[in-house]
Tab-separated table of C-alpha atoms in Angstrom:
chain	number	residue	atom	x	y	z
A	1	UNK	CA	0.000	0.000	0.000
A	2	UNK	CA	2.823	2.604	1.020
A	3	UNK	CA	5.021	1.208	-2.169
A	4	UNK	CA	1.776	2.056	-4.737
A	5	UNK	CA	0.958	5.381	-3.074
A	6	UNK	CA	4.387	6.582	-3.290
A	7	UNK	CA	4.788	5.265	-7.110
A	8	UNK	CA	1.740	7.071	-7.984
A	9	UNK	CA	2.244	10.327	-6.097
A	10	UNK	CA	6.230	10.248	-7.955
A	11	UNK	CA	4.334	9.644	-11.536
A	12	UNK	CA	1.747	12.564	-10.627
A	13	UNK	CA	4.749	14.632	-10.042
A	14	UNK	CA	7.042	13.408	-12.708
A	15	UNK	CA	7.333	16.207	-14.974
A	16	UNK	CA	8.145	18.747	-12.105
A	17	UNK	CA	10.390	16.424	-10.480
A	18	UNK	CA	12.585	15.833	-13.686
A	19	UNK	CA	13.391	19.811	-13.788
A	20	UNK	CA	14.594	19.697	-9.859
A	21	UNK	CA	18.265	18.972	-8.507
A	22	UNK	CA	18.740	15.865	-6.861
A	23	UNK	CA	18.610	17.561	-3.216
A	24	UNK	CA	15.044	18.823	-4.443
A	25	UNK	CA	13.979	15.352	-5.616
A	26	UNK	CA	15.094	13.912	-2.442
A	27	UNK	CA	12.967	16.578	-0.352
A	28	UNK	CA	10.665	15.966	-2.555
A	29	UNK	CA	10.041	12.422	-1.969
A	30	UNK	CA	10.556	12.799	1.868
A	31	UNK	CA	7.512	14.976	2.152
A	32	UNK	CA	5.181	12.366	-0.250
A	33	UNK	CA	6.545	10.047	2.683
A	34	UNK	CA	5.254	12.144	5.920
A	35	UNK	CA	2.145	12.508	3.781
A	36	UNK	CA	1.252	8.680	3.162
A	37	UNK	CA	2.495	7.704	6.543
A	38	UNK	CA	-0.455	10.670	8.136
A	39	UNK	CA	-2.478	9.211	5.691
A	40	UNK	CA	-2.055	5.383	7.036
A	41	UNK	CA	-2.181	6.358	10.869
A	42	UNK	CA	-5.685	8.282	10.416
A	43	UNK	CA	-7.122	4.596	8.645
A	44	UNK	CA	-5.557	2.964	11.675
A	45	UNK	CA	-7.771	4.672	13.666
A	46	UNK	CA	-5.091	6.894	15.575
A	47	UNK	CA	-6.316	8.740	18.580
A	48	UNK	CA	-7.660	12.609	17.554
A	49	UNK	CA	-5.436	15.500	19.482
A	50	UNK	CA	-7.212	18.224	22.055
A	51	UNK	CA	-5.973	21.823	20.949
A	52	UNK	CA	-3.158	21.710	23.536
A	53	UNK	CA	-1.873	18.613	22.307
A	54	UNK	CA	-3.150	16.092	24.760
A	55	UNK	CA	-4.461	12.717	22.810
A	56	UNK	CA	-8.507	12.557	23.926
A	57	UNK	CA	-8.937	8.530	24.406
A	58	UNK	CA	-11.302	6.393	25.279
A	59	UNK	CA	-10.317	3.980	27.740
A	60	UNK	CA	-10.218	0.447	26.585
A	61	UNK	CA	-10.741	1.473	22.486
A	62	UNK	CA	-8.496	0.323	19.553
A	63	UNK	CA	-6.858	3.699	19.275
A	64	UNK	CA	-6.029	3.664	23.102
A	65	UNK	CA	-3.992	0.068	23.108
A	66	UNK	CA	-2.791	0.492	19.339
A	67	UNK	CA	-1.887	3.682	18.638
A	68	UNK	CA	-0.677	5.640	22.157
A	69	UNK	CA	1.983	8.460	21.858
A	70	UNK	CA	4.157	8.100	24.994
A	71	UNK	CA	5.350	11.472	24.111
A	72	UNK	CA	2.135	12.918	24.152
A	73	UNK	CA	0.029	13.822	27.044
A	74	UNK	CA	-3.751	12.569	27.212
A	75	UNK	CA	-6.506	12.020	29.016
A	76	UNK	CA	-8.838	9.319	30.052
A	77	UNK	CA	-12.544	9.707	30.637
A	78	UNK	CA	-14.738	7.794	32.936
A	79	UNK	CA	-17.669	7.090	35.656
A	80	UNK	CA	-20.685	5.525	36.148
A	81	UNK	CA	-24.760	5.755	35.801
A	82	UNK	CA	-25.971	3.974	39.022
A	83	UNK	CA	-29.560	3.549	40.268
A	84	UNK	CA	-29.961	2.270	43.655
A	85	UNK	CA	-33.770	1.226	44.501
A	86	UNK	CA	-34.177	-0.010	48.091
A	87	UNK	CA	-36.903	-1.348	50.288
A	88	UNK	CA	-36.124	-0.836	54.254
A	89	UNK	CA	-38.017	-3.061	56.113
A	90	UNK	CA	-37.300	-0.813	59.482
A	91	UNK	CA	-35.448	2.543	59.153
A	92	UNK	CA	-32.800	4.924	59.489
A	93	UNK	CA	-31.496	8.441	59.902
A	94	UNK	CA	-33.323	9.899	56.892
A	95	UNK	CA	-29.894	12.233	55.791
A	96	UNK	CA	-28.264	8.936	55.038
A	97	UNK	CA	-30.786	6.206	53.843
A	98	UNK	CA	-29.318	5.808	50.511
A	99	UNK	CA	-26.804	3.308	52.350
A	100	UNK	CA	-26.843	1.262	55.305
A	101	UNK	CA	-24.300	2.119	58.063
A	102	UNK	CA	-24.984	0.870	61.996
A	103	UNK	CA	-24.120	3.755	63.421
A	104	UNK	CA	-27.361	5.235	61.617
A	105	UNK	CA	-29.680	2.957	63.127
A	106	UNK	CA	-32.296	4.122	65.611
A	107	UNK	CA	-31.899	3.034	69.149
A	108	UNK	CA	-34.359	4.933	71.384
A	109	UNK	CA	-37.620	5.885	69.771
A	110	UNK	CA	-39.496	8.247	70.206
A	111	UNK	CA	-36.103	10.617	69.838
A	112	UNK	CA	-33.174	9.315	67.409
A	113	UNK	CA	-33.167	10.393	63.870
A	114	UNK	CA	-34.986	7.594	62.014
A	115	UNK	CA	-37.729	6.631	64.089
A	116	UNK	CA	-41.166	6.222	62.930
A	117	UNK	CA	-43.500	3.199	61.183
A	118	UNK	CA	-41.453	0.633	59.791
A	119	UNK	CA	-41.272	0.743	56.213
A	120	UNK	CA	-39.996	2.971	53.760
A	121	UNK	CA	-38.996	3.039	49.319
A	122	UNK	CA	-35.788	5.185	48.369
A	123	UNK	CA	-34.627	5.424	44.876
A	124	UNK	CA	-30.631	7.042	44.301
A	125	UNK	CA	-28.652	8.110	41.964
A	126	UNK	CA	-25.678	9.157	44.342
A	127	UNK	CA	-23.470	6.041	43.528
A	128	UNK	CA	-23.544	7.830	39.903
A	129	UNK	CA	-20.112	9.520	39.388
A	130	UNK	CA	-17.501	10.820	36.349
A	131	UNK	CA	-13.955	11.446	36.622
A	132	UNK	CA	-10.687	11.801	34.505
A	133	UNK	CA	-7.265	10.567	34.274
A	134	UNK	CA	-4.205	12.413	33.125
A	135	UNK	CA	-1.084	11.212	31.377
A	136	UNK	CA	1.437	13.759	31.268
A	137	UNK	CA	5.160	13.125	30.175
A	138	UNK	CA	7.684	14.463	31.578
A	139	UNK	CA	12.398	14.574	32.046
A	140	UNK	CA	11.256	12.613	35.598
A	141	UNK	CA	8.832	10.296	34.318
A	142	UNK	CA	5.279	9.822	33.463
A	143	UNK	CA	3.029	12.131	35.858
A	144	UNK	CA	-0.475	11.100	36.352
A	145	UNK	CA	-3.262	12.565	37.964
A	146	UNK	CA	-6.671	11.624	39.509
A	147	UNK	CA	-9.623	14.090	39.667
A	148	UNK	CA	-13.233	11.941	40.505
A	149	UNK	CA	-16.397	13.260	42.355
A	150	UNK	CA	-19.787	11.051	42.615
A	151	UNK	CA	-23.583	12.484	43.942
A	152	UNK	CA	-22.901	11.180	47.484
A	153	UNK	CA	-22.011	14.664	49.105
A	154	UNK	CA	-21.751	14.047	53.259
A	155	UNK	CA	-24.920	12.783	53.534
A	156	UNK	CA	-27.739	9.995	51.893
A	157	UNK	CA	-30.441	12.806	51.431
A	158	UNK	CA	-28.490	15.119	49.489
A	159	UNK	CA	-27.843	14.499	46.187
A	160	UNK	CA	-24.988	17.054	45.209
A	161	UNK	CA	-21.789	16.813	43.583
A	162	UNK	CA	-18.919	15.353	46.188
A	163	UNK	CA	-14.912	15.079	45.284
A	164	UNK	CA	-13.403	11.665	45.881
A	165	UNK	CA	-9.878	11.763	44.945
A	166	UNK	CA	-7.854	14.542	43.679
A	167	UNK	CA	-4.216	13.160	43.251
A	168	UNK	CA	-1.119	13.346	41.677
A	169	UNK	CA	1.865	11.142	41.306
A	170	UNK	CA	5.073	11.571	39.861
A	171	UNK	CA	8.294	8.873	40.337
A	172	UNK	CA	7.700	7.637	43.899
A	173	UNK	CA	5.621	11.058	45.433
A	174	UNK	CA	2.199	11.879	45.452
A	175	UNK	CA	0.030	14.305	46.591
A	176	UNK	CA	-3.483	15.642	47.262
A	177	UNK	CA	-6.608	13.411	48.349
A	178	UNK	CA	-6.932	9.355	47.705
A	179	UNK	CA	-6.748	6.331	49.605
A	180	UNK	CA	-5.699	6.767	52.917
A	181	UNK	CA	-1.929	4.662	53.158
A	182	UNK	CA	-3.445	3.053	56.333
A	183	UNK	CA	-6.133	1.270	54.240
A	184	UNK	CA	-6.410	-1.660	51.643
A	185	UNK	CA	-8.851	-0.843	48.874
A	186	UNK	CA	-8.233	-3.964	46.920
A	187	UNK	CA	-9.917	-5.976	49.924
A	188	UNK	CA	-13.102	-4.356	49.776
A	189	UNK	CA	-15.786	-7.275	48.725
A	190	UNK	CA	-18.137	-7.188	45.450
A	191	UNK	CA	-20.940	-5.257	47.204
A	192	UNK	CA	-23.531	-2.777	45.708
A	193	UNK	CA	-24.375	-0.755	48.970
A	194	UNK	CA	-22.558	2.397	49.298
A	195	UNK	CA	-20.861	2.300	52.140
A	196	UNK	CA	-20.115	-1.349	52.603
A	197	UNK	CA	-18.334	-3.337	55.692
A	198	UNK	CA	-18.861	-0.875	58.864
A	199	UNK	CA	-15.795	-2.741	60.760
A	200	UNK	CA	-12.607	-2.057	58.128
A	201	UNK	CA	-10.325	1.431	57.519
A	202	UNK	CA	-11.899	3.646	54.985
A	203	UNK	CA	-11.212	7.059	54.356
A	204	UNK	CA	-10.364	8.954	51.459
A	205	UNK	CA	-7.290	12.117	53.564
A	206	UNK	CA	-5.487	14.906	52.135
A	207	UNK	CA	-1.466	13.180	52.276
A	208	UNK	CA	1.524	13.603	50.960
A	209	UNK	CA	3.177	9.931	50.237
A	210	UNK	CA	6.259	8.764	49.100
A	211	UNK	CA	6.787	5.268	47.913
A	212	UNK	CA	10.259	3.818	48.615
A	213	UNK	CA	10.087	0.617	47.005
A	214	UNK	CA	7.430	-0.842	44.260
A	215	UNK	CA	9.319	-3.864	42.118
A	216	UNK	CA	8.833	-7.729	42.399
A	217	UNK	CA	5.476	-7.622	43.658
A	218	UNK	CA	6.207	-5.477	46.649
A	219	UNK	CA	4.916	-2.286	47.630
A	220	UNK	CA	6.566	-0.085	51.017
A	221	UNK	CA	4.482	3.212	51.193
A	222	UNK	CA	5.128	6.115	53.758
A	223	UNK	CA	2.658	8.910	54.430
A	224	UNK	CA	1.878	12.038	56.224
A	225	UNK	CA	-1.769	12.956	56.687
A	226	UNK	CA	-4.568	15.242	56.981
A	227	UNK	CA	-5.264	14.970	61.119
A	228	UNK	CA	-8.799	15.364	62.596
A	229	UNK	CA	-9.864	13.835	66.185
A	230	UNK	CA	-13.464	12.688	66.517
A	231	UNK	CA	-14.154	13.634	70.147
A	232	UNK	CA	-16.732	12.923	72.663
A	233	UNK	CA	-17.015	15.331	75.939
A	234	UNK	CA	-19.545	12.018	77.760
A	235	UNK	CA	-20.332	13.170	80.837
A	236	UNK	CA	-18.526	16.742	80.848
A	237	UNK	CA	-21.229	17.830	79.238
A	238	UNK	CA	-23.838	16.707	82.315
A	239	UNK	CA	-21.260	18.509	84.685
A	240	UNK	CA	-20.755	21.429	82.581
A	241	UNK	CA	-22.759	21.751	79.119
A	242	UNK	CA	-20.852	24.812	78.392
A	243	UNK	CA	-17.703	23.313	78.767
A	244	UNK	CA	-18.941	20.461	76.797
A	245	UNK	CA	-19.931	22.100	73.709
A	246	UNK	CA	-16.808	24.319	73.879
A	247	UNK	CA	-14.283	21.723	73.007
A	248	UNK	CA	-12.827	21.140	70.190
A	249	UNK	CA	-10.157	19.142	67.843
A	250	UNK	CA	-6.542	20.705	67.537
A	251	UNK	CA	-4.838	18.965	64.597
A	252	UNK	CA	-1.169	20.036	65.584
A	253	UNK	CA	0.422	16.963	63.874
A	254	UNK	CA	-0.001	15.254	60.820
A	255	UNK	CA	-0.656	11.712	61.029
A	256	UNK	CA	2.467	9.317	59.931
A	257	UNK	CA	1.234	6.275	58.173
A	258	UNK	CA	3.110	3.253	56.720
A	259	UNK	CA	2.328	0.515	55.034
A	260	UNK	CA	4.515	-3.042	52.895
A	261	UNK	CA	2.362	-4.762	50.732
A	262	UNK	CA	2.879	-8.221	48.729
A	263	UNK	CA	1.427	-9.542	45.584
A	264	UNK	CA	1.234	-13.235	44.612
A	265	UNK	CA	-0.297	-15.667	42.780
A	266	UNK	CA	-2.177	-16.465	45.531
A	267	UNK	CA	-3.905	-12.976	46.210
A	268	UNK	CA	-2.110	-9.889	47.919
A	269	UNK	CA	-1.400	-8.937	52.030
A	270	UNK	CA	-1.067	-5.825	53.389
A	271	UNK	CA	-0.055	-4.432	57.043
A	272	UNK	CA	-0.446	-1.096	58.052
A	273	UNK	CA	0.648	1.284	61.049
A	274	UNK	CA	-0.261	4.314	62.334
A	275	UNK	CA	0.579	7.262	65.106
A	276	UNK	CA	-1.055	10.321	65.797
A	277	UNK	CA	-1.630	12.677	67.993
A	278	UNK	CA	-5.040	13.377	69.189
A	279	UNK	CA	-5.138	16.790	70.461
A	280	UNK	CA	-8.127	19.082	71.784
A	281	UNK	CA	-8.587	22.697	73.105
A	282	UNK	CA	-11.654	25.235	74.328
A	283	UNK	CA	-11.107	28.296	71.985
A	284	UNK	CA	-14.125	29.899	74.267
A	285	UNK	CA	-12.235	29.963	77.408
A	286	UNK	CA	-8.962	31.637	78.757
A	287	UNK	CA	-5.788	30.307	77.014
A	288	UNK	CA	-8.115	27.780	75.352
A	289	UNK	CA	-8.166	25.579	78.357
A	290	UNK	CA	-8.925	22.786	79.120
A	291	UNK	CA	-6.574	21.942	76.610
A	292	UNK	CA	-3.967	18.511	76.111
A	293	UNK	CA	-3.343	15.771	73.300
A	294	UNK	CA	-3.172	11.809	73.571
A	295	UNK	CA	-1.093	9.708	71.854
A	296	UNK	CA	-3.737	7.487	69.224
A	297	UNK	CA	-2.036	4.337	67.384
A	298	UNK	CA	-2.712	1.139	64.964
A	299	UNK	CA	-2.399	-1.846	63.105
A	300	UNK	CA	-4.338	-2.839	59.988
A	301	UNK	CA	-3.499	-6.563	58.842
A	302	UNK	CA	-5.899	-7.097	55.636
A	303	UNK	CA	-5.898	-9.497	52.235
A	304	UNK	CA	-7.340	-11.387	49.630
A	305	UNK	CA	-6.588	-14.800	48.738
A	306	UNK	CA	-7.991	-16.865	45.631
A	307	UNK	CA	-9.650	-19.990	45.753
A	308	UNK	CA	-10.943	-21.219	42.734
A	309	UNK	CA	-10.992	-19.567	39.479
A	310	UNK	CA	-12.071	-15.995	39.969
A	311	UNK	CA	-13.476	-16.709	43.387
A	312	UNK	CA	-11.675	-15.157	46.315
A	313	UNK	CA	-11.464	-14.373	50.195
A	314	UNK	CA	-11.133	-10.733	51.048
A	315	UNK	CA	-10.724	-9.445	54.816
A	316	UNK	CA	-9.086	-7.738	57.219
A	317	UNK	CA	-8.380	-7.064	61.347
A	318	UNK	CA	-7.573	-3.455	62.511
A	319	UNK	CA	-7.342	-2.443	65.972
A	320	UNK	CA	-5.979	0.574	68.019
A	321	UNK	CA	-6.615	3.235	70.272
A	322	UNK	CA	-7.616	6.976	69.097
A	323	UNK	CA	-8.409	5.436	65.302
A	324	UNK	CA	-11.968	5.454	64.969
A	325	UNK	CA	-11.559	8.488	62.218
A	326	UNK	CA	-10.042	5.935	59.688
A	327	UNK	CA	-12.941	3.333	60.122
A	328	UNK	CA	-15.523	3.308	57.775
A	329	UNK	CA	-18.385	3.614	60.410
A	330	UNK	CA	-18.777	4.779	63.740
A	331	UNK	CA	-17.171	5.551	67.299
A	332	UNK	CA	-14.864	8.196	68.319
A	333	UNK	CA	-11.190	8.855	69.106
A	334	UNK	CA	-11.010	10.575	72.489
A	335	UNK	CA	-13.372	10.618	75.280
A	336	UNK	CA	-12.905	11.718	79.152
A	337	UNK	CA	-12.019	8.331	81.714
A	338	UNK	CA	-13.781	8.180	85.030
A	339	UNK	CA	-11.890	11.662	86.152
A	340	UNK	CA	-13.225	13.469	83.039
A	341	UNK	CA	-9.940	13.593	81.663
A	342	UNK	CA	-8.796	12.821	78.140
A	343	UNK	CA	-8.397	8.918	77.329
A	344	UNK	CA	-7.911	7.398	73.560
A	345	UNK	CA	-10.427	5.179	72.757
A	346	UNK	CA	-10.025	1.495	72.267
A	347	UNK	CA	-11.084	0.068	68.917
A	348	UNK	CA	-11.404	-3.357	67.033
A	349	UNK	CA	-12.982	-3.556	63.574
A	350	UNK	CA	-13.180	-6.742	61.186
A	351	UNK	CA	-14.664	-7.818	58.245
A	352	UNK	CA	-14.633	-11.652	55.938
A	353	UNK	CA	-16.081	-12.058	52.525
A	354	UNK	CA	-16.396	-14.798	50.064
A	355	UNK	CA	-16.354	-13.279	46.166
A	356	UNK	CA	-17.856	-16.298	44.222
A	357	UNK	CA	-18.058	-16.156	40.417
A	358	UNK	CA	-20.498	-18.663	38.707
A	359	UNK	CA	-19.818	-17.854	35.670
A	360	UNK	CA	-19.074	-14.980	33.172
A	361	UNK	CA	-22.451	-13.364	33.537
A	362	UNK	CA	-23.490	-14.639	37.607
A	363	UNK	CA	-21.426	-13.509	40.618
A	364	UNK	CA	-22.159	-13.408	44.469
A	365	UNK	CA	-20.745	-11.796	47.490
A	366	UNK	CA	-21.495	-12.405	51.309
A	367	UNK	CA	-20.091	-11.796	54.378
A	368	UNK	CA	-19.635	-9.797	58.044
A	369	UNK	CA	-18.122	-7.020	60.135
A	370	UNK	CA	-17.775	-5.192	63.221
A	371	UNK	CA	-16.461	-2.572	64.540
A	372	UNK	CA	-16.195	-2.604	68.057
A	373	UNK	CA	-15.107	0.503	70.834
A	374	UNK	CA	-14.063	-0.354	74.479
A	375	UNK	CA	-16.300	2.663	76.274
A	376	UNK	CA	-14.418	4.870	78.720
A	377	UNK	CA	-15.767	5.503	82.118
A	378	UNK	CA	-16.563	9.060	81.394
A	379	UNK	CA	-18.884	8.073	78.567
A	380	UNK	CA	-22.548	8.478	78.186
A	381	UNK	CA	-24.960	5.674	78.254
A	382	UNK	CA	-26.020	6.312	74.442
A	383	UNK	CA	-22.118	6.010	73.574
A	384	UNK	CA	-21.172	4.238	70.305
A	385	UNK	CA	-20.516	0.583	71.652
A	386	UNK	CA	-20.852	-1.590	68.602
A	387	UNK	CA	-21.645	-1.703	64.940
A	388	UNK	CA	-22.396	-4.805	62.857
A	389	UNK	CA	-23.424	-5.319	59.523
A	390	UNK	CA	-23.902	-8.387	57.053
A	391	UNK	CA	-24.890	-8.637	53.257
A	392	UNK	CA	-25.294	-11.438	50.166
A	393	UNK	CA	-25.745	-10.133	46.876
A	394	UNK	CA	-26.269	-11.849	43.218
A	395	UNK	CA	-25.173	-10.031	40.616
A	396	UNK	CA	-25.645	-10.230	36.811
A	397	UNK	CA	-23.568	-8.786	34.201
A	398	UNK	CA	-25.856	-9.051	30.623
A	399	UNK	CA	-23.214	-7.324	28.589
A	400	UNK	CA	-19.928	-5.299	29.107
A	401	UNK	CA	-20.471	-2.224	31.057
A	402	UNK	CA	-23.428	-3.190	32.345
A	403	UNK	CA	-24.435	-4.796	35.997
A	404	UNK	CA	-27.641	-5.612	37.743
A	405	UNK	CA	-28.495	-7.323	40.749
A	406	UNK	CA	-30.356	-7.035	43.953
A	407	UNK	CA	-28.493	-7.341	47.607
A	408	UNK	CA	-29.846	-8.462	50.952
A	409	UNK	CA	-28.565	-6.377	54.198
A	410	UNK	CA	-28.793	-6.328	57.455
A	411	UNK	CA	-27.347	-3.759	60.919
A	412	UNK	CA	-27.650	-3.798	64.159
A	413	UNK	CA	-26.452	-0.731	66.001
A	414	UNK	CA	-25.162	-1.364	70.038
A	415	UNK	CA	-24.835	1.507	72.681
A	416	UNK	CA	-22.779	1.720	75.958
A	417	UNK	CA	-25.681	0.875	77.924
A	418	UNK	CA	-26.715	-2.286	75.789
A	419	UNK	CA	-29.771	-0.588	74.003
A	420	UNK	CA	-29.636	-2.042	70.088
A	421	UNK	CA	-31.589	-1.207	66.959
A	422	UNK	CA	-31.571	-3.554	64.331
A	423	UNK	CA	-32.572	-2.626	60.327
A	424	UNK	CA	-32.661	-4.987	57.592
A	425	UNK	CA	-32.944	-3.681	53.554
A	426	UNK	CA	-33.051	-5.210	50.105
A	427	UNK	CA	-31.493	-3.123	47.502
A	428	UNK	CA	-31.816	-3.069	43.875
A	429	UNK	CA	-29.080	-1.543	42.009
A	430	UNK	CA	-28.184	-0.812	37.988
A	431	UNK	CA	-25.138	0.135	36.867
A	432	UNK	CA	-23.730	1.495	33.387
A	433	UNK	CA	-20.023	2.178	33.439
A	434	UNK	CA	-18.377	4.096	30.678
């Protein structure tokens, strides 16, 4: 094809070409050459240029796997149409019934957010979400960026716009908002509710991380991170309401976070660590005081290991005291001990799932967690205590990008005084993924 096109463009141009020099013929040719080689990238589909220069692809297309310019920077579109249609058999805090977390559970009724007739439909689109990937070369290395938001703002009930991650990484730093360094994403299970296992580490914190070491299937990561202290004044605020609802988290510190990782054949393992400081003032008083800081620490051991064929195990075990920030549902980091002064709160969380994969177009996920806080003395009978949650799901996948399937669930929510609320849901959910 290139031999014909140039033989005919050199006949078409024959009778000017005899007249040139050599050096002119030569030029000449070189040019026809440029031209048929545009010509034969454009058939093959190559991927079209923005204005700045940036290749516009769509992930997973022809253009994207055959014809990528490493030189060039581009950009990678994606996200997700998601309805969620539940049925709650009991109910929950109306601000976040899109989802089911424990800690949202009713316990005393008339009075907690939630209560009323059992029974109630919600329809969602808040799992919906878009984002975009950047490619951008560079002397150091390939920088690439993050920037994804979904509907899910703070809350169930308000469907607004929310950033998830907004990251950068070039060589072995990064920077901005993703994955917190003290969590393992690739454990979480093949669910369809939002929020997912109550009892494991998930947060999405502001960091700066550096990555030592990433070759051979191992991953070392080292991170300081956005602090925050979830506090809970108990019974300072019986003794002295003003004094109660005057204090405050002081995030002096960052949080220092590191995690090693291994890869296999047989699934991946992570453990994580964590130390913080968990420190607290009263801006309305004198000199802020009372004012102090406890030390808050932890350990996050968490996998997945394959069975048969696509079918896998996923799980984890965290536990520490002053960490209940990180989990992905309930309790609080500092709270006053039997003399009202500050004490770090003891935590446990776990989860186990089974993945199961009948075939190309059936899947099914089930499993438990917890997340469970040792109460303090100086704590209030309505305390966080315990959180628990369970789901099984069947999924169907009819074509590519495409997933349906309805998911049973079930919470109970604990307090310090024993007092429990349970909630069970089915959930319908469609998703289109693009």
């Amino acid at each position: 094809m290139k031999s014909l096109a140039l033989l005919l463009a050199v006949t078409a141009f024959s009778s000017g070409a005899l007249a040139q020099s050599n050096e002119e013929l030569k030029k000449t040719v070189k040019e026809l050459e440029t031209r048929v080689k545009t010509l034969e990238q454009q058939k093959a589909g190559a991927p079209a240029t923005s204005e700045s220069g940036a290749a516009v692809v769509a992930p997973g297309s022809t253009a994207e796997e055959g014809s990528r310019d490493p030189n060039k920077a581009r950009v990678e579109i994606f996200g997700q149409i998601m309805l969620d249609a539940i049925y709650d058999f009991k109910r929950v805090d109306p601000d976040w019934n899109a989802t089911l977390r424990p800690s949202k559970i009713p316990v005393n009724c008339p009075g907690d957010a939630g209560c009323g007739k059992d029974g109630e439909s919600i329809f969602s689109i808040r799992q919906s979400k878009i984002g975009f990937r950047g490619f951008i070369p560079t002397s150091l290395g390939e920088l690439t960026t993050l920037f994804d938001m979904d509907l899910f703002n703070s809350g169930g009930g308000n469907t607004e716009a929310r950033v998830l991650d907004a990251w950068a990484e070039l060589g072995q730093f990064g920077a901005g908002q993703y994955y917190t360094v003290f969590m393992d994403i690739d454990s979480f299970p093949n669910t369809i509710d939002y929020w997912g296992p109550n009892g494991m580490v998930f947060v999405r914190n502001p960091q700066l991380r550096y990555t030592p070491y990433n070759r051979d299937g191992m991953k070392v990561a080292i991170s300081l991170e956005a602090p925050g202290t979830a506090i809970d004044t108990g019974k300072i605020s019986e003794v002295d309401p003003a004094l109660g609802a005057g204090v405050s988290s002081r995030t002096r510190l960052p949080d220092l976070i590191a995690s090693i990782r291994v890869d296999r054949d047989w699934g991946h393992a992570q453990a994580a660590g964590m130390i913080r400081q968990l420190g607290y003032d009263t801006p309305g008083n004198p000199d802020a005081e009372p004012s102090g800081s406890e030390t808050g620490y932890g350990i996050n051991l968490s996998g997945s290991f394959n069975t048969i064929g696509k079918n896998r195990v996923t799980g984890a075990i965290v536990f520490g005291r002053g960490i209940a920030s990180y989990m992905n549902d309930g309790g609080v980091d500092l709270a006053p001990d039997a003399g009202l002064a500050a004490e770090a709160v003891e935590t446990v969380g776990w989860f186990a799932y089974y993945d199961h994969y009948w075939n190309e177009k059936w899947s099914s996920s089930a499993g438990v967690s917890e997340h469970i806080q040792s109460n303090t003395d100086g704590q209030l009978p309505n305390a966080f205590k315990k959180g628990s949650y369970g789901s099984a799901n069947l999924l169907f996948y009819p074509v590519k990008n495409v997933m349906t399937g309805v998911e049973l669930l079930w919470g109970r929510y604990e307090h310090n005084d024993g007092a429990a609320g349970k909630d069970q849901r089915v959930q319908f959910s469609a998703k289109f993924t693009f």
